[in-house]
mmCIF file of N, CA and C in Angstrom:
data_model
loop_
_atom_site.group_PDB
_atom_site.id
_atom_site.type_symbol
_atom_site.label_atom_id
_atom_site.label_comp_id
_atom_site.label_asym_id
_atom_site.label_seq_id
_atom_site.Cartn_x
_atom_site.Cartn_y
_atom_site.Cartn_z
ATOM 1 N N UNK A 7 94.352 111.119 92.124
ATOM 2 C CA UNK A 7 95.355 110.080 92.535
ATOM 3 C C UNK A 7 94.941 108.583 92.357
ATOM 4 N N UNK A 8 95.794 107.794 92.276
ATOM 5 C CA UNK A 8 95.489 106.395 92.229
ATOM 6 C C UNK A 8 95.234 105.667 93.665
ATOM 7 N N UNK A 9 94.270 105.084 93.881
ATOM 8 C CA UNK A 9 93.969 104.429 95.133
ATOM 9 C C UNK A 9 94.646 103.000 95.138
ATOM 10 N N UNK A 10 94.947 102.655 96.400
ATOM 11 C CA UNK A 10 95.524 101.316 96.493
ATOM 12 C C UNK A 10 94.472 100.130 96.218
ATOM 13 N N UNK A 11 94.743 99.126 95.562
ATOM 14 C CA UNK A 11 93.900 97.907 95.261
ATOM 15 C C UNK A 11 93.542 97.314 96.481
ATOM 16 N N UNK A 12 94.309 97.487 97.510
ATOM 17 C CA UNK A 12 93.982 96.885 98.857
ATOM 18 C C UNK A 12 93.394 97.750 99.921
ATOM 19 N N UNK A 13 92.987 98.974 99.350
ATOM 20 C CA UNK A 13 92.336 99.821 100.211
ATOM 21 C C UNK A 13 91.209 99.185 101.080
ATOM 22 N N UNK A 14 91.120 99.304 102.251
ATOM 23 C CA UNK A 14 90.051 98.663 103.089
ATOM 24 C C UNK A 14 90.487 97.694 103.644
ATOM 25 N N UNK A 15 91.680 96.901 103.296
ATOM 26 C CA UNK A 15 92.280 95.693 103.867
ATOM 27 C C UNK A 15 92.712 95.873 105.255
ATOM 28 N N UNK A 16 92.351 94.913 105.901
ATOM 29 C CA UNK A 16 92.700 94.854 107.577
ATOM 30 C C UNK A 16 93.454 93.456 107.732
ATOM 31 N N UNK A 17 94.554 93.469 108.161
ATOM 32 C CA UNK A 17 95.243 92.336 108.428
ATOM 33 C C UNK A 17 94.884 91.726 109.982
ATOM 34 N N UNK A 18 94.483 90.338 109.985
ATOM 35 C CA UNK A 18 94.127 89.847 111.195
ATOM 36 C C UNK A 18 95.230 88.925 111.722
ATOM 37 N N UNK A 19 96.033 89.596 112.724
ATOM 38 C CA UNK A 19 97.321 88.992 113.229
ATOM 39 C C UNK A 19 97.298 87.819 114.195
ATOM 40 N N UNK A 20 95.790 87.379 114.458
ATOM 41 C CA UNK A 20 95.769 86.425 115.652
ATOM 42 C C UNK A 20 96.582 85.225 115.465
ATOM 43 N N UNK A 21 96.725 84.595 114.009
ATOM 44 C CA UNK A 21 97.467 83.495 113.964
ATOM 45 C C UNK A 21 99.203 83.673 113.929
ATOM 46 N N UNK A 22 99.590 85.191 114.058
ATOM 47 C CA UNK A 22 100.868 85.320 113.921
ATOM 48 C C UNK A 22 101.434 86.098 115.006
ATOM 49 N N UNK A 23 100.770 86.200 116.150
ATOM 50 C CA UNK A 23 101.048 87.196 117.243
ATOM 51 C C UNK A 23 102.408 86.839 117.706
ATOM 52 N N UNK A 24 102.641 85.736 117.882
ATOM 53 C CA UNK A 24 103.921 85.342 118.572
ATOM 54 C C UNK A 24 105.169 85.692 117.668
ATOM 55 N N UNK A 25 104.943 85.395 116.397
ATOM 56 C CA UNK A 25 106.006 85.614 115.286
ATOM 57 C C UNK A 25 106.186 87.322 115.410
ATOM 58 N N UNK A 26 105.079 88.051 115.171
ATOM 59 C CA UNK A 26 105.160 89.433 115.208
ATOM 60 C C UNK A 26 105.944 90.010 116.357
ATOM 61 N N UNK A 27 105.702 89.584 117.595
ATOM 62 C CA UNK A 27 106.552 89.881 118.886
ATOM 63 C C UNK A 27 107.737 89.713 118.593
ATOM 64 N N UNK A 28 108.314 88.507 118.232
ATOM 65 C CA UNK A 28 109.501 88.276 118.088
ATOM 66 C C UNK A 28 110.320 88.903 116.997
ATOM 67 N N UNK A 29 109.459 89.126 115.862
ATOM 68 C CA UNK A 29 110.098 90.253 114.668
ATOM 69 C C UNK A 29 110.406 91.438 115.361
ATOM 70 N N UNK A 30 109.377 92.230 116.117
ATOM 71 C CA UNK A 30 109.344 93.376 116.597
ATOM 72 C C UNK A 30 110.678 93.547 117.520
ATOM 73 N N UNK A 31 110.962 92.486 118.227
ATOM 74 C CA UNK A 31 112.204 92.506 119.199
ATOM 75 C C UNK A 31 113.314 92.452 118.424
ATOM 76 N N UNK A 32 113.496 91.683 117.197
ATOM 77 C CA UNK A 32 114.550 91.696 116.466
ATOM 78 C C UNK A 32 115.019 93.007 115.853
ATOM 79 N N UNK A 33 113.769 93.568 115.300
ATOM 80 C CA UNK A 33 113.808 94.854 114.453
ATOM 81 C C UNK A 33 114.425 95.940 115.515
ATOM 82 N N UNK A 34 113.783 95.764 116.810
ATOM 83 C CA UNK A 34 114.222 96.920 117.618
ATOM 84 C C UNK A 34 115.675 96.850 118.244
ATOM 85 N N UNK A 35 116.273 95.657 118.339
ATOM 86 C CA UNK A 35 117.696 95.435 118.464
ATOM 87 C C UNK A 35 118.515 95.671 117.588
ATOM 88 N N UNK A 36 118.242 95.933 116.170
ATOM 89 C CA UNK A 36 119.099 96.048 115.184
ATOM 90 C C UNK A 36 119.023 97.544 114.550
ATOM 91 N N UNK A 37 117.683 98.025 114.454
ATOM 92 C CA UNK A 37 117.413 99.066 113.568
ATOM 93 C C UNK A 37 118.264 100.507 113.764
ATOM 94 N N UNK A 38 118.327 100.703 115.067
ATOM 95 C CA UNK A 38 118.902 101.960 115.518
ATOM 96 C C UNK A 38 120.529 101.981 114.971
ATOM 97 N N UNK A 39 121.081 100.931 115.382
ATOM 98 C CA UNK A 39 122.535 100.794 114.991
ATOM 99 C C UNK A 39 122.769 100.663 113.540
ATOM 100 N N UNK A 40 121.892 100.007 112.746
ATOM 101 C CA UNK A 40 121.919 99.725 111.266
ATOM 102 C C UNK A 40 121.725 101.097 110.693
ATOM 103 N N UNK A 41 120.635 101.789 111.193
ATOM 104 C CA UNK A 41 120.152 103.021 110.228
ATOM 105 C C UNK A 41 121.272 104.172 110.891
ATOM 106 N N UNK A 42 121.686 104.206 112.006
ATOM 107 C CA UNK A 42 122.371 105.302 112.401
ATOM 108 C C UNK A 42 123.922 105.059 112.159
ATOM 109 N N UNK A 43 124.411 103.960 111.547
ATOM 110 C CA UNK A 43 125.698 103.719 110.851
ATOM 111 C C UNK A 43 126.614 103.390 111.925
ATOM 112 N N UNK A 44 125.921 102.839 113.207
ATOM 113 C CA UNK A 44 127.014 102.335 114.410
ATOM 114 C C UNK A 44 127.286 100.991 114.047
ATOM 115 N N UNK A 45 126.310 100.115 113.481
ATOM 116 C CA UNK A 45 126.638 98.698 113.103
ATOM 117 C C UNK A 45 127.116 98.627 111.739
ATOM 118 N N UNK A 46 128.068 97.862 111.360
ATOM 119 C CA UNK A 46 128.616 97.678 109.972
ATOM 120 C C UNK A 46 127.417 96.841 109.175
ATOM 121 N N UNK A 47 126.979 97.421 108.221
ATOM 122 C CA UNK A 47 126.023 96.605 107.540
ATOM 123 C C UNK A 47 126.655 95.306 106.934
ATOM 124 N N UNK A 48 127.739 95.506 106.561
ATOM 125 C CA UNK A 48 128.514 94.208 105.849
ATOM 126 C C UNK A 48 128.364 93.023 106.761
ATOM 127 N N UNK A 49 128.508 93.308 107.897
ATOM 128 C CA UNK A 49 128.333 92.197 109.053
ATOM 129 C C UNK A 49 127.136 92.033 109.680
ATOM 130 N N UNK A 50 126.385 93.036 109.974
ATOM 131 C CA UNK A 50 125.045 92.912 110.936
ATOM 132 C C UNK A 50 123.817 92.700 110.035
ATOM 133 N N UNK A 51 123.945 93.167 108.757
ATOM 134 C CA UNK A 51 122.633 93.191 107.836
ATOM 135 C C UNK A 51 122.428 91.475 107.647
ATOM 136 N N UNK A 52 123.263 90.811 107.296
ATOM 137 C CA UNK A 52 123.118 89.298 107.055
ATOM 138 C C UNK A 52 122.438 88.792 108.405
ATOM 139 N N UNK A 53 123.033 89.170 109.489
ATOM 140 C CA UNK A 53 122.804 88.582 111.061
ATOM 141 C C UNK A 53 121.355 88.985 111.040
ATOM 142 N N UNK A 54 121.014 90.302 110.864
ATOM 143 C CA UNK A 54 119.717 90.902 110.962
ATOM 144 C C UNK A 54 118.486 89.992 110.246
ATOM 145 N N UNK A 55 119.000 89.903 109.040
ATOM 146 C CA UNK A 55 117.885 89.230 108.167
ATOM 147 C C UNK A 55 117.810 87.882 108.478
ATOM 148 N N UNK A 56 118.726 86.987 108.910
ATOM 149 C CA UNK A 56 118.793 85.633 109.512
ATOM 150 C C UNK A 56 118.028 85.540 110.711
ATOM 151 N N UNK A 57 118.062 86.516 111.536
ATOM 152 C CA UNK A 57 117.211 86.540 112.973
ATOM 153 C C UNK A 57 115.897 86.733 112.477
ATOM 154 N N UNK A 58 115.608 87.757 111.567
ATOM 155 C CA UNK A 58 114.044 87.666 111.151
ATOM 156 C C UNK A 58 113.515 86.693 110.490
ATOM 157 N N UNK A 59 114.363 85.862 109.947
ATOM 158 C CA UNK A 59 113.771 84.521 109.296
ATOM 159 C C UNK A 59 113.463 83.594 110.387
ATOM 160 N N UNK A 60 114.501 83.503 111.376
ATOM 161 C CA UNK A 60 114.354 82.557 112.474
ATOM 162 C C UNK A 60 113.132 82.902 113.225
ATOM 163 N N UNK A 61 112.825 84.190 113.250
ATOM 164 C CA UNK A 61 111.726 84.535 114.131
ATOM 165 C C UNK A 61 110.273 84.448 113.456
ATOM 166 N N UNK A 62 110.474 84.045 112.257
ATOM 167 C CA UNK A 62 108.998 83.753 111.639
ATOM 168 C C UNK A 62 108.569 84.700 110.325
ATOM 169 N N UNK A 63 109.535 85.422 109.984
ATOM 170 C CA UNK A 63 109.187 86.465 108.966
ATOM 171 C C UNK A 63 108.538 85.822 107.817
ATOM 172 N N UNK A 64 108.861 84.542 107.406
ATOM 173 C CA UNK A 64 108.162 84.195 106.223
ATOM 174 C C UNK A 64 106.904 83.599 106.450
ATOM 175 N N UNK A 65 106.499 83.169 107.572
ATOM 176 C CA UNK A 65 105.147 82.771 108.092
ATOM 177 C C UNK A 65 104.272 83.899 108.048
ATOM 178 N N UNK A 66 104.810 84.923 108.711
ATOM 179 C CA UNK A 66 103.924 86.266 108.725
ATOM 180 C C UNK A 66 103.763 86.751 107.181
ATOM 181 N N UNK A 67 104.738 86.651 106.321
ATOM 182 C CA UNK A 67 104.481 87.218 105.156
ATOM 183 C C UNK A 67 103.524 86.317 104.291
ATOM 184 N N UNK A 68 103.657 85.033 104.424
ATOM 185 C CA UNK A 68 102.810 83.937 103.763
ATOM 186 C C UNK A 68 101.088 84.219 104.218
ATOM 187 N N UNK A 69 101.106 84.485 105.485
ATOM 188 C CA UNK A 69 99.867 84.723 106.213
ATOM 189 C C UNK A 69 99.162 86.067 105.699
ATOM 190 N N UNK A 70 99.978 87.227 105.386
ATOM 191 C CA UNK A 70 99.563 88.294 104.980
ATOM 192 C C UNK A 70 99.155 88.155 103.643
ATOM 193 N N UNK A 71 99.925 87.515 102.821
ATOM 194 C CA UNK A 71 99.635 87.276 101.410
ATOM 195 C C UNK A 71 98.329 86.573 101.075
ATOM 196 N N UNK A 72 98.222 85.602 102.043
ATOM 197 C CA UNK A 72 96.840 84.762 101.886
ATOM 198 C C UNK A 72 95.576 85.594 102.312
ATOM 199 N N UNK A 73 95.800 86.450 103.174
ATOM 200 C CA UNK A 73 94.410 87.355 103.524
ATOM 201 C C UNK A 73 94.403 88.177 102.523
ATOM 202 N N UNK A 74 95.455 88.837 101.862
ATOM 203 C CA UNK A 74 95.289 89.921 100.881
ATOM 204 C C UNK A 74 94.692 89.218 99.421
ATOM 205 N N UNK A 75 95.230 87.904 99.273
ATOM 206 C CA UNK A 75 94.557 87.238 98.054
ATOM 207 C C UNK A 75 93.088 87.018 98.359
ATOM 208 N N UNK A 76 92.572 86.667 99.547
ATOM 209 C CA UNK A 76 91.252 86.417 99.830
ATOM 210 C C UNK A 76 90.382 87.632 99.810
ATOM 211 N N UNK A 77 91.026 88.876 100.232
ATOM 212 C CA UNK A 77 90.407 90.200 100.123
ATOM 213 C C UNK A 77 90.090 90.591 98.711
ATOM 214 N N UNK A 78 91.117 90.137 97.816
ATOM 215 C CA UNK A 78 91.126 90.728 96.430
ATOM 216 C C UNK A 78 89.802 89.967 95.718
ATOM 217 N N UNK A 79 90.033 88.586 96.103
ATOM 218 C CA UNK A 79 89.004 87.649 95.462
ATOM 219 C C UNK A 79 87.511 88.039 95.919
ATOM 220 N N UNK A 80 87.307 88.492 97.138
ATOM 221 C CA UNK A 80 86.069 89.067 97.458
ATOM 222 C C UNK A 80 85.584 90.278 96.880
ATOM 223 N N UNK A 81 86.423 91.207 96.472
ATOM 224 C CA UNK A 81 86.420 92.384 96.003
ATOM 225 C C UNK A 81 85.669 92.250 94.466
ATOM 226 N N UNK A 82 86.046 91.300 93.846
ATOM 227 C CA UNK A 82 85.621 91.131 92.328
ATOM 228 C C UNK A 82 84.285 90.817 92.219
#
């Protein structure tokens, strides 16, 4: 099998703890309704995505990417 190039990578979430908590809260409030077909995705998916952005999703993604990049550089 092919192993992941980031095998052994561990994300340090210290700088994004608040955002991660907010994202988890948004996720929990929407996921059952969206995945179970209770909430209309046409209406609620854009709202869900908007709330994730407002909760700091882009900051978390950027921080994870920065750490992955540093990890990959250190592996070379």
